XYZ file of C-alpha atoms in Angstrom:
756
model
C 0.026 -0.016 -0.030
C 1.336 3.505 -0.923
C 1.898 6.145 1.547
C 0.616 9.651 0.949
C 3.147 12.386 1.474
C 3.279 16.163 1.701
C 5.024 18.022 -1.086
C 6.672 21.520 -1.306
C 6.147 22.205 -5.045
C 3.244 21.573 -7.211
C 5.512 20.229 -10.045
C 6.503 17.332 -7.697
C 3.132 15.741 -8.931
C 4.885 15.107 -12.327
C 7.963 13.292 -10.953
C 8.180 9.496 -11.509
C 7.959 7.259 -8.443
C 11.698 6.647 -8.525
C 12.357 10.391 -8.038
C 9.916 10.796 -5.169
C 10.969 10.384 -1.534
C 10.037 6.797 -0.413
C 8.018 6.428 -3.674
C 5.066 8.184 -2.225
C 1.932 9.462 -3.946
C 0.065 12.745 -3.531
C -3.549 13.561 -2.668
C -3.959 17.270 -2.808
C -6.919 19.778 -2.328
C -6.909 23.229 -3.908
C -9.431 25.965 -2.858
C -7.618 29.031 -4.142
C -6.595 30.403 -7.558
C -3.444 32.029 -8.893
C -1.495 32.048 -12.253
C 0.728 29.264 -10.780
C -2.344 27.198 -9.876
C -3.833 27.886 -13.313
C -0.841 26.492 -15.074
C -0.610 23.508 -12.681
C -4.344 22.599 -12.986
C -4.156 22.744 -16.829
C -1.143 20.506 -16.968
C -2.574 17.990 -14.462
C -5.944 17.974 -16.124
C -4.317 17.326 -19.544
C -2.517 14.355 -18.122
C -5.630 13.013 -16.417
C -7.614 13.533 -19.649
C -5.033 11.491 -21.554
C -4.237 8.603 -19.236
C -6.197 9.131 -15.998
C -9.675 9.924 -14.976
C -11.641 13.221 -14.858
C -14.631 13.670 -12.441
C -16.735 16.741 -12.997
C -19.257 17.283 -10.197
C -19.929 13.854 -8.799
C -19.240 10.203 -9.714
C -22.554 8.941 -11.060
C -24.312 6.315 -8.823
C -24.432 2.792 -10.322
C -27.615 2.369 -12.453
C -30.103 -0.555 -11.845
C -28.608 -2.220 -14.966
C -25.102 -1.798 -13.416
C -26.187 -3.343 -10.206
C -27.989 -6.068 -11.970
C -24.927 -6.958 -14.071
C -22.675 -6.990 -10.938
C -25.031 -9.356 -9.072
C -25.247 -11.718 -12.049
C -21.498 -11.884 -12.378
C -20.320 -11.654 -8.754
C -23.270 -12.608 -6.544
C -24.452 -10.733 -3.410
C -22.096 -12.123 -0.829
C -19.525 -10.096 1.067
C -16.721 -10.631 3.588
C -14.156 -8.287 4.892
C -11.228 -10.477 4.161
C -8.297 -10.133 1.707
C -8.877 -13.611 0.033
C -12.566 -12.808 -0.619
C -11.737 -9.401 -2.091
C -8.867 -10.877 -4.136
C -11.012 -13.563 -5.631
C -13.789 -11.113 -6.543
C -11.411 -8.593 -8.073
C -9.684 -11.294 -10.043
C -13.075 -12.120 -11.727
C -14.408 -8.599 -12.003
C -11.223 -6.845 -13.315
C -9.297 -9.596 -15.037
C -6.787 -7.056 -16.628
C -5.122 -6.285 -13.294
C -1.806 -7.983 -12.570
C -1.485 -10.013 -9.382
C 0.680 -7.141 -7.831
C -1.800 -4.490 -8.754
C -4.719 -6.520 -7.499
C -2.959 -7.047 -4.224
C -2.479 -3.191 -3.842
C -6.180 -2.658 -4.377
C -7.115 -5.379 -1.984
C -4.799 -4.014 0.697
C -6.181 -0.530 0.098
C -9.820 -1.648 0.303
C -9.329 -3.649 3.422
C -7.536 -0.591 5.124
C -10.409 1.669 4.019
C -13.121 -0.733 5.285
C -11.245 -1.114 8.509
C -11.301 2.697 8.876
C -15.144 2.610 8.330
C -15.548 -0.047 10.963
C -13.382 2.082 13.520
C -15.954 4.873 12.720
C -18.993 2.583 13.685
C -20.013 1.309 10.252
C -21.884 -2.084 10.320
C -21.457 -4.997 7.907
C -24.567 -4.026 5.888
C -23.153 -0.515 5.214
C -19.737 -2.148 4.356
C -21.439 -4.415 1.891
C -23.278 -1.683 0.171
C -20.086 0.296 -0.017
C -18.237 -2.699 -1.425
C -20.937 -3.049 -4.167
C -20.834 0.720 -5.034
C -16.976 0.653 -5.075
C -16.870 -2.369 -7.396
C -19.347 -0.702 -9.843
C -17.464 2.660 -9.756
C -14.070 0.973 -10.302
C -15.411 -1.120 -13.194
C -17.376 1.738 -15.014
C -15.326 4.879 -14.075
C -11.849 3.877 -13.088
C -11.161 0.663 -14.963
C -8.809 2.451 -17.433
C -6.229 3.235 -14.696
C -6.381 -0.004 -12.681
C -3.679 -1.636 -14.729
C -1.435 1.540 -14.334
C -1.312 1.353 -10.548
C 2.291 0.853 -9.332
C 3.803 2.149 -12.642
C 6.799 4.561 -12.590
C 4.324 7.248 -13.621
C 1.279 7.157 -11.253
C -2.123 7.584 -12.930
C -3.839 10.971 -12.320
C -7.325 11.481 -10.978
C -8.822 15.002 -11.371
C -11.929 15.740 -9.269
C -13.680 19.051 -9.649
C -16.474 19.899 -7.211
C -17.785 19.120 -3.677
C -16.872 15.502 -2.828
C -19.257 13.123 -0.958
C -18.216 10.739 1.858
C -18.470 7.577 -0.291
C -16.486 9.267 -3.072
C -13.855 10.255 -0.754
C -13.563 6.728 0.680
C -13.063 5.393 -2.903
C -10.410 8.012 -3.689
C -8.725 7.031 -0.551
C -8.617 3.347 -1.857
C -7.243 4.414 -5.238
C -4.725 6.767 -3.483
C -3.486 3.939 -1.384
C -3.322 1.725 -4.411
C -0.915 4.134 -6.179
C -2.952 6.920 -7.865
C -2.218 10.656 -7.558
C -5.365 12.610 -6.920
C -6.217 16.349 -7.268
C -9.352 17.676 -5.662
C -10.445 21.209 -6.967
C -12.803 23.030 -4.616
C -14.026 26.332 -6.157
C -16.647 26.494 -3.391
C -14.174 26.228 -0.677
C -12.844 23.459 1.713
C -15.473 23.572 4.399
C -17.431 20.647 3.065
C -14.427 18.528 2.877
C -13.397 19.332 6.389
C -16.640 17.824 7.660
C -15.545 14.597 6.211
C -11.891 14.756 7.237
C -11.469 17.367 9.896
C -7.782 16.559 10.509
C -6.866 16.442 6.853
C -5.759 12.773 7.502
C -6.304 11.552 3.972
C -5.263 14.485 1.738
C -3.295 17.807 1.944
C -4.720 21.243 1.440
C -2.368 23.326 -0.727
C -2.048 26.925 0.664
C 0.119 29.792 -0.415
C -0.034 33.616 0.049
C -1.811 35.476 -2.585
C -4.318 32.868 -3.645
C -7.691 34.409 -4.765
C -11.040 33.016 -5.841
C -11.433 30.844 -9.017
C -12.807 32.560 -12.074
C -16.650 32.579 -12.169
C -16.585 30.552 -15.425
C -14.089 27.981 -14.064
C -14.930 24.331 -14.706
C -13.940 21.310 -16.667
C -15.340 22.872 -19.909
C -13.485 26.024 -19.300
C -10.264 24.149 -18.721
C -10.781 22.169 -21.997
C -11.451 25.377 -23.899
C -8.366 27.012 -22.457
C -6.204 23.992 -23.309
C -7.477 23.964 -26.912
C -6.811 27.702 -27.141
C -3.311 27.180 -25.876
C -2.771 24.346 -28.391
C -3.948 26.622 -31.160
C -1.503 29.287 -29.925
C 1.351 26.848 -29.671
C 0.953 26.041 -33.294
C 1.679 29.653 -34.114
C 5.197 29.566 -32.761
C 6.568 27.063 -35.158
C 10.087 25.917 -34.256
C 10.840 27.212 -30.776
C 14.329 28.767 -30.019
C 16.991 26.615 -28.487
C 17.887 29.377 -26.072
C 16.012 31.580 -23.537
C 16.537 34.517 -21.204
C 17.717 34.392 -17.698
C 16.722 37.861 -16.560
C 18.084 39.685 -13.442
C 18.487 36.501 -11.257
C 22.118 36.481 -11.780
C 22.582 40.139 -10.519
C 24.925 40.448 -7.459
C 23.584 43.972 -6.504
C 20.411 45.849 -7.604
C 22.395 48.439 -9.691
C 22.340 49.366 -13.431
C 26.101 49.343 -13.321
C 25.756 45.526 -13.292
C 25.379 46.013 -17.096
C 28.991 46.435 -17.173
C 29.522 42.834 -16.058
C 31.005 40.758 -18.893
C 28.487 38.220 -20.298
C 30.923 35.401 -19.692
C 30.934 36.340 -15.942
C 27.087 36.365 -15.664
C 26.430 32.640 -16.140
C 27.646 29.568 -17.951
C 24.715 27.587 -19.010
C 24.698 27.572 -22.870
C 20.866 27.370 -22.983
C 20.625 30.853 -21.457
C 21.672 34.408 -22.251
C 21.892 36.450 -19.045
C 20.378 40.033 -19.278
C 18.986 42.805 -17.155
C 15.536 44.454 -17.176
C 15.664 47.478 -14.763
C 14.018 50.767 -14.027
C 15.808 53.295 -11.858
C 13.857 56.114 -10.197
C 15.950 59.079 -9.003
C 19.653 59.280 -8.429
C 22.142 58.122 -5.867
C 24.178 61.340 -5.878
C 23.170 64.462 -7.859
C 26.763 65.556 -8.188
C 28.123 62.315 -9.539
C 25.233 61.139 -11.530
C 25.989 62.743 -14.892
C 29.566 61.956 -14.826
C 28.931 58.336 -13.747
C 26.539 58.016 -16.714
C 29.004 59.233 -19.268
C 31.722 56.961 -17.715
C 29.173 54.074 -17.929
C 28.524 54.874 -21.590
C 32.235 55.144 -22.387
C 32.944 51.879 -20.740
C 30.234 50.076 -22.826
C 31.606 51.658 -25.915
C 35.178 50.692 -25.154
C 34.172 47.038 -24.712
C 32.471 47.209 -28.207
C 28.980 46.362 -26.731
C 26.049 47.183 -29.067
C 24.259 50.044 -27.481
C 21.210 52.026 -28.352
C 20.183 55.050 -26.278
C 16.806 56.784 -26.635
C 16.068 60.134 -24.920
C 12.653 61.147 -23.654
C 10.444 58.596 -25.426
C 10.623 56.006 -28.125
C 9.732 57.974 -31.318
C 6.360 56.845 -32.694
C 6.348 54.896 -35.995
C 6.354 56.962 -39.108
C 3.617 56.463 -41.792
C 6.367 54.916 -43.872
C 7.475 52.534 -41.224
C 3.805 51.446 -40.549
C 3.250 50.951 -44.292
C 6.136 48.510 -44.474
C 4.382 46.081 -42.162
C 2.311 43.535 -44.125
C -0.987 42.895 -42.479
C -4.738 42.251 -43.071
C -7.984 41.914 -41.220
C -8.098 39.144 -38.669
C -10.880 37.131 -36.945
C -8.841 35.952 -33.891
C -5.716 36.801 -31.981
C -4.104 33.550 -33.061
C -4.667 34.349 -36.734
C -3.362 37.989 -36.210
C -0.112 36.922 -34.435
C 0.527 34.033 -36.821
C 0.296 36.294 -39.830
C 2.126 39.393 -38.448
C 5.030 37.319 -37.142
C 5.925 36.896 -40.883
C 7.277 40.431 -40.758
C 10.029 39.339 -38.461
C 13.001 38.437 -40.573
C 16.572 38.051 -39.400
C 18.133 35.515 -41.789
C 21.515 36.368 -40.497
C 20.844 34.392 -37.381
C 17.921 31.906 -37.444
C 18.201 31.210 -33.779
C 17.744 34.956 -32.977
C 14.923 35.150 -35.360
C 13.012 32.357 -33.558
C 13.722 34.089 -30.261
C 12.263 37.264 -31.771
C 9.206 35.531 -33.056
C 8.561 33.846 -29.682
C 9.145 37.102 -27.713
C 6.599 38.958 -29.999
C 3.942 36.191 -29.774
C 4.430 35.924 -25.973
C 3.726 39.611 -25.484
C 0.777 39.618 -27.930
C -0.886 36.594 -26.319
C -0.387 38.114 -22.762
C -1.887 41.407 -23.939
C -4.899 39.604 -25.537
C -5.853 38.306 -22.033
C -6.612 41.769 -20.849
C -10.378 42.571 -20.701
C -11.676 44.950 -23.345
C -8.809 44.488 -25.871
C -10.182 44.280 -29.331
C -8.584 42.517 -32.328
C -8.096 45.885 -34.103
C -6.569 47.673 -31.051
C -4.308 44.602 -30.435
C -3.270 44.647 -34.136
C -2.285 48.354 -33.853
C -0.104 47.535 -30.889
C 1.461 44.585 -32.618
C 2.373 46.866 -35.653
C 4.111 49.264 -33.269
C 6.105 46.424 -31.832
C 7.182 45.152 -35.236
C 8.106 48.706 -36.456
C 10.294 49.392 -33.414
C 11.852 45.905 -33.716
C 12.760 46.537 -37.342
C 13.942 50.055 -36.452
C 16.484 48.997 -33.760
C 17.387 45.407 -34.562
C 20.371 46.352 -36.780
C 21.736 48.547 -34.091
C 21.237 45.972 -31.368
C 21.929 42.652 -33.093
C 24.334 43.309 -35.990
C 26.684 40.353 -36.118
C 25.176 38.938 -32.931
C 26.211 35.594 -31.576
C 25.674 33.779 -28.270
C 26.121 34.799 -25.489
C 26.459 38.506 -26.468
C 24.032 40.938 -24.914
C 23.293 44.459 -26.296
C 22.211 47.419 -24.294
C 18.881 49.419 -24.971
C 18.642 52.373 -22.653
C 15.589 54.561 -22.372
C 16.487 57.888 -20.707
C 12.975 59.257 -19.737
C 9.585 58.180 -18.927
C 7.926 55.205 -20.444
C 4.536 56.831 -20.741
C 2.566 54.730 -23.286
C 1.415 51.189 -23.149
C 3.099 50.515 -26.590
C 6.442 51.600 -25.265
C 5.995 49.352 -22.216
C 5.092 46.401 -24.424
C 8.196 46.946 -26.585
C 10.496 47.137 -23.570
C 8.987 43.924 -22.167
C 9.510 42.298 -25.537
C 13.120 43.395 -25.665
C 13.743 42.052 -22.137
C 13.030 38.579 -23.510
C 15.822 39.108 -26.119
C 19.608 39.169 -25.565
C 19.425 42.845 -24.553
C 20.061 44.698 -21.212
C 16.941 46.861 -21.000
C 17.475 49.855 -18.779
C 15.099 52.726 -18.042
C 16.484 55.851 -16.168
C 14.187 58.324 -14.665
C 16.415 60.693 -12.609
C 13.569 63.257 -12.220
C 11.239 61.898 -9.487
C 8.496 64.159 -10.705
C 8.081 61.986 -13.801
C 6.441 58.602 -13.535
C 6.440 55.518 -15.735
C 3.684 53.052 -16.762
C 6.251 50.164 -17.125
C 5.608 47.168 -15.008
C 6.438 43.538 -15.408
C 6.992 40.538 -12.887
C 10.664 40.341 -14.129
C 11.287 44.115 -13.776
C 13.785 45.269 -11.214
C 12.822 48.581 -9.836
C 15.644 50.673 -8.130
C 14.544 53.667 -6.089
C 16.749 56.561 -4.889
C 15.683 59.572 -2.845
C 17.456 62.191 -4.841
C 15.783 63.853 -7.842
C 17.679 65.500 -10.719
C 15.877 67.159 -13.717
C 17.898 65.978 -16.739
C 16.512 65.577 -20.220
C 19.314 63.824 -22.222
C 21.588 60.950 -21.638
C 25.190 62.355 -22.039
C 26.312 59.954 -24.712
C 27.953 62.817 -26.650
C 30.318 64.899 -24.706
C 29.063 68.295 -25.927
C 25.469 67.220 -24.856
C 26.547 66.906 -21.289
C 25.647 69.452 -18.717
C 26.857 68.957 -15.137
C 25.349 70.870 -12.308
C 28.163 72.010 -9.897
C 27.863 72.355 -6.110
C 29.825 74.737 -3.955
C 33.533 74.879 -4.085
C 34.024 72.561 -1.089
C 31.725 69.885 -2.649
C 33.952 70.248 -5.810
C 36.903 69.410 -3.753
C 35.111 66.395 -2.214
C 34.321 65.252 -5.677
C 37.953 65.694 -6.668
C 38.883 63.323 -3.932
C 36.535 60.704 -5.170
C 37.787 61.075 -8.741
C 41.420 60.639 -7.747
C 41.185 57.736 -5.412
C 42.446 55.488 -8.188
C 44.238 57.968 -10.415
C 47.352 59.389 -9.072
C 49.551 61.946 -10.740
C 49.673 62.503 -14.510
C 52.885 63.070 -16.564
C 53.005 65.736 -19.311
C 50.954 64.928 -22.320
C 50.057 61.456 -20.942
C 46.841 61.186 -22.728
C 46.145 61.960 -26.426
C 42.426 61.553 -26.674
C 39.790 63.727 -24.994
C 36.118 64.491 -25.065
C 34.458 67.540 -23.460
C 31.508 68.076 -21.124
C 30.143 71.492 -20.551
C 29.710 72.563 -16.920
C 26.633 74.518 -15.884
C 27.774 76.788 -13.140
C 26.844 79.797 -11.067
C 28.336 83.098 -12.230
C 30.713 83.324 -9.157
C 32.066 79.746 -9.881
C 33.464 80.958 -13.209
C 36.147 82.768 -11.340
C 36.825 79.778 -9.137
C 37.028 77.173 -11.832
C 38.883 79.441 -14.410
C 42.324 78.963 -12.912
C 41.796 75.390 -11.725
C 43.437 72.542 -13.559
C 41.015 70.262 -15.265
C 41.547 67.285 -13.006
C 40.065 69.388 -10.097
C 36.803 70.121 -11.856
C 33.568 68.232 -11.450
C 33.155 65.317 -13.917
C 36.781 65.000 -14.906
C 37.316 61.361 -15.570
C 39.568 58.853 -17.532
C 37.984 55.980 -19.180
C 40.514 53.758 -20.890
C 42.726 56.124 -22.846
C 40.167 58.936 -23.112
C 40.058 61.982 -20.870
C 36.725 63.616 -20.088
C 37.411 67.356 -19.950
C 34.919 69.654 -18.084
C 34.867 73.063 -19.758
C 33.002 76.386 -19.478
C 30.729 77.950 -22.182
C 29.081 80.929 -20.624
C 27.388 84.248 -21.559
C 27.414 87.030 -18.994
C 24.706 89.592 -19.523
C 24.564 92.992 -17.845
C 26.765 94.850 -15.385
C 26.617 93.912 -11.712
C 25.121 96.889 -9.708
C 25.813 99.038 -12.761
C 29.481 99.370 -11.502
C 31.349 99.584 -14.819
C 34.774 100.103 -13.136
C 34.349 96.927 -11.213
C 32.906 95.153 -14.298
C 36.151 95.617 -16.205
C 38.094 94.633 -13.212
C 36.175 91.377 -12.983
C 36.854 90.601 -16.613
C 40.610 91.273 -16.180
C 40.662 88.685 -13.362
C 40.135 86.085 -16.219
C 43.069 87.258 -18.346
C 45.821 84.705 -17.939
C 48.697 83.799 -20.217
C 46.533 81.130 -21.768
C 43.661 83.528 -22.435
C 42.785 84.926 -25.858
C 40.975 88.237 -25.675
C 38.402 89.144 -28.337
C 37.432 92.749 -27.561
C 34.791 93.062 -30.331
C 33.003 91.103 -33.135
C 33.948 89.807 -35.727
C 36.585 87.548 -34.301
C 37.890 86.132 -37.482
C 39.188 88.850 -40.005
C 36.599 89.642 -42.655
C 37.167 88.695 -46.274
C 40.342 86.791 -45.326
C 41.234 84.093 -47.887
C 40.688 80.427 -46.732
C 42.912 77.923 -48.500
C 40.670 75.017 -47.428
C 37.304 76.343 -48.750
C 37.709 75.273 -52.388
C 38.259 71.675 -51.257
C 35.821 71.313 -48.412
C 33.345 69.427 -50.524
C 35.908 66.741 -51.178
C 36.490 66.150 -47.552
C 33.029 64.940 -46.708
C 31.333 61.703 -47.918
C 28.002 60.326 -46.714
C 28.384 62.339 -43.629
C 31.789 61.018 -42.721
C 35.008 63.126 -42.725
C 37.606 61.716 -44.938
C 40.413 62.018 -42.537
C 43.164 60.339 -44.677
C 42.357 62.574 -47.651
C 42.404 65.673 -45.533
C 45.807 64.830 -44.058
C 47.327 64.153 -47.473
C 45.900 67.195 -49.087
C 48.237 70.068 -49.962
C 46.082 72.623 -48.294
C 46.135 70.820 -44.907
C 47.853 73.071 -42.369
C 47.840 70.948 -39.230
C 50.540 68.459 -40.139
C 52.965 70.309 -37.862
C 50.874 69.567 -34.770
C 51.315 66.498 -32.592
C 49.700 63.517 -34.163
C 47.288 62.924 -31.378
C 46.143 66.545 -31.450
C 45.429 66.256 -35.174
C 43.251 63.287 -34.544
C 41.567 65.186 -31.785
C 40.766 68.089 -33.991
C 39.438 65.887 -36.834
C 37.263 64.021 -34.286
C 35.759 67.280 -33.013
C 34.946 68.343 -36.554
C 33.126 65.051 -37.050
C 31.314 65.556 -33.798
C 30.168 69.050 -34.843
C 28.697 67.655 -38.001
C 26.978 64.680 -36.399
C 25.393 66.836 -33.715
C 24.509 69.622 -36.153
C 25.691 72.123 -33.490
C 25.637 74.994 -35.969
C 22.280 75.759 -37.581
C 22.075 74.904 -41.262
C 24.338 71.813 -41.240
C 23.159 69.383 -43.840
C 20.547 71.842 -44.880
C 22.113 74.651 -46.905
C 25.748 73.612 -47.264
C 26.926 74.840 -43.793
C 28.662 71.596 -43.254
C 31.270 72.734 -45.825
C 31.738 76.029 -44.012
C 32.182 74.047 -40.812
C 35.079 72.079 -42.316
C 36.784 75.060 -43.951
C 36.592 77.075 -40.816
C 37.689 74.487 -38.556
C 40.728 73.488 -40.810
C 41.924 77.079 -41.003
C 42.366 78.166 -37.330
C 44.458 81.258 -36.661
C 48.061 80.688 -35.581
C 47.625 81.999 -32.036
C 44.834 79.420 -31.528
C 46.918 76.612 -32.982
C 49.750 77.407 -30.642
C 47.312 77.162 -27.584
C 45.989 73.812 -28.975
C 49.495 72.420 -29.487
C 50.545 72.830 -25.921
C 47.252 71.762 -24.460
C 47.707 68.995 -21.825
C 44.306 67.335 -21.253
C 45.001 66.738 -17.590
C 46.100 70.276 -16.648
C 44.934 73.779 -17.409
C 43.041 74.279 -20.621
C 43.188 77.301 -22.997
C 40.620 80.036 -22.563
C 38.769 82.664 -24.739
C 37.161 85.863 -23.392
C 34.915 87.647 -25.885
C 33.471 91.127 -25.227
C 30.667 92.622 -27.273
C 29.550 96.072 -26.247
C 27.746 96.765 -29.479
C 24.636 95.541 -31.477
C 26.820 93.315 -33.730
C 25.868 89.651 -33.998
C 28.256 86.782 -33.935
C 28.655 85.677 -37.549
C 28.658 82.187 -38.973
C 32.371 81.545 -39.104
C 32.820 82.963 -35.597
C 30.023 80.751 -34.248
C 31.677 77.749 -35.949
C 34.938 78.732 -34.249
C 33.304 79.013 -30.894
C 31.536 75.599 -31.071
C 34.803 74.056 -32.376
C 36.931 75.369 -29.574
C 34.358 74.276 -27.071
C 34.665 70.716 -28.299
C 38.320 70.936 -28.473
C 38.523 71.832 -24.688
C 38.650 75.580 -24.406
C 36.900 77.636 -21.714
C 34.881 80.288 -23.301
C 32.999 83.336 -21.747
C 31.094 86.017 -23.473
C 30.687 89.370 -21.709
C 27.704 91.232 -23.115
C 26.913 94.274 -20.956
C 23.899 95.129 -23.241
C 22.248 91.851 -22.832
C 21.447 91.602 -26.416
C 20.832 88.226 -28.128
C 23.940 88.754 -30.150
C 25.642 85.320 -30.033
C 22.747 82.832 -30.331
C 21.918 83.176 -34.157
C 23.631 79.989 -35.342
C 23.327 77.794 -32.203
C 20.726 75.432 -30.928
C 18.534 76.836 -28.125
C 20.274 77.114 -24.687
C 23.580 75.863 -26.255
C 25.395 78.537 -24.290
C 24.551 78.959 -20.639
C 23.511 82.452 -19.806
C 23.890 84.536 -16.506
C 21.972 87.621 -15.756
C 24.145 89.555 -13.265
C 22.870 93.170 -13.463
C 21.494 96.104 -15.263
C 22.108 96.521 -18.965
C 24.645 99.206 -19.829
C 25.071 100.580 -23.439
C 27.659 102.599 -25.514
C 30.595 101.164 -23.680
C 34.016 100.554 -25.332
C 36.296 97.714 -24.369
C 39.361 99.082 -22.544
C 42.992 97.956 -22.944
C 43.020 95.643 -19.912
C 46.668 96.258 -19.157
C 45.745 99.763 -18.197
C 42.891 98.520 -15.892
C 43.977 99.147 -12.297
C 42.421 98.080 -9.145
C 42.582 101.555 -7.475
C 40.851 103.373 -10.188
C 40.378 104.048 -13.877
C 41.194 107.627 -14.241
C 42.938 107.275 -17.511
C 40.108 105.295 -18.889
C 37.575 107.743 -17.538
C 39.286 110.439 -19.672
C 39.127 108.201 -22.743
C 35.544 106.754 -22.396
C 33.770 108.934 -19.932
C 30.299 107.435 -19.605
C 29.613 105.194 -16.634
C 33.176 105.284 -15.281
């Protein structure tokens, strides 16, 4: 006789006897519902339907003809003894083996003895015996010859069980059958029959809810049929699958820097991250950490795609490229639309894409109120975005590589959330960053890791290009603290140690300009070294007005910024007008498909920078390419301005070239102070020069006492950070700063008069 045992996991029901502790069987009751219970019930029901017994409601009582046939074949005698029961079962159920019959006899005797202990007389035992024999013959005969097998037969009972039914199930349980009793109406009726749960185990787990109203055997059958129909859609399933987040050592997006080989070793899995970060850990360090994070990913040649704000909606052209038609069912729609997923370069990845797409669509179809047409629209969005980004994420992909998709901003639409969830099932680290806590997100998923920090930082763009970066500074002492953090692993730098650099533009208070101006770059916020690339924090500021209207002090303040490395531009224009440019006739030859032809430039007879250090030449050409890519100057790739950019950047004045030649990326950087006291507007070539020097690593400050918008014409909005320090003053002339003295400006007063 088999012994019933408790279990810890529902999937233990599907273990063979040899894998169970002491070869035990299970008799389980379930009165609550969850997704886990749903999946288990369907799987158990499917096995019971195929090779076991399903009872829906009650086991029908033997009919008069059933009883008549039994009396004719077996007689009406009864004895509570193993030999009697063995002889009767051998005649009544001849397909049973001797061993199986012995198990049933032992189980029946044990059950009848239980009834005797509970006061049942022989007449009741006889009636029970006849009923059991009929039930076994007419309802359970198909499983009798499976008792004792390696895979126990399954009995599925749905409804409120009666006392006689329970006694029969106890017999079959003791004889070697697994039994599952589903109680949508609760467990109270069962407890009246078995108060101490002596014969079966009630499965309990936190979070269980009521069964669906429509739940029943027919509902289960319909759901299984639907799942079978859906399974046919997938076709050949992928041989690999995702292992998301469970490998993480810490809940931090920096885990994305962990090499894929160090994440896990099972060849059936790729190990990825799906994470959403709210807020920032440290306002001062956040922007710099992000840029370092990005640079590290790039240096490791990881495929990375960064989207700022929101995923751009599909264009009409992109939507038109998706082949589709009208559909009558979700299965028909998913099966047809998946034909749009083509990635012949790697069939394993294509199968993974197909499965991820269908999984998401079928999950979404279960939501109430989701029409086929609305679901089709969502599916088209997913396919468009997959086609848009798959080349960037999966070009030359092979196991176990994992790309990075980073959304810097809120995920505010359902379609975006669906796409991110779909990507998370592919070999992609999916990261969503929301530094501003005033912005929410609609993204949710059981696999999603949510990271919460208390600090909030308004920030609109991920600093993946150095000139896009804006770093908010703290007070001077905070800057010194940051310097300590930066240098804990750095040490001292030798002269010209690094030949590659990228700039980030600091956003400062007016007073901090004078603090930062004379500091070496390594002491500024956001200075960093990633690999062989130095991140240079620079100033690009416009100062409007005169503080307290004190012109004398105004000139003295400007003089404080004049150092041996400072170029002074006392008036516009900066570059001499009508000066010939030897590069201009050839500029169109130096650009092809948006890419600067570096080798052609260096070999050209008009190239003037060959006298500079090789690494400086590369730095200048990289900055030109960056100007073009970011379209820093208005008109780039619209009216030929890109060629003016090239011609101007390759024809710098000698005094500027000398400053660049001696520039050490870890020490003080060259500087420019521009003063405009008139209504003149910064011209195109001067604007190009300013943007170019900013990318190279110059500190640049404009002083505009009039407050006029005289430098913004050719720049993107807010490209130059503006300070309003006092009242506007007009009709000034820029003095010779060598004559400006701290104890007065009497000589200047004679020259310029007004306001002095």
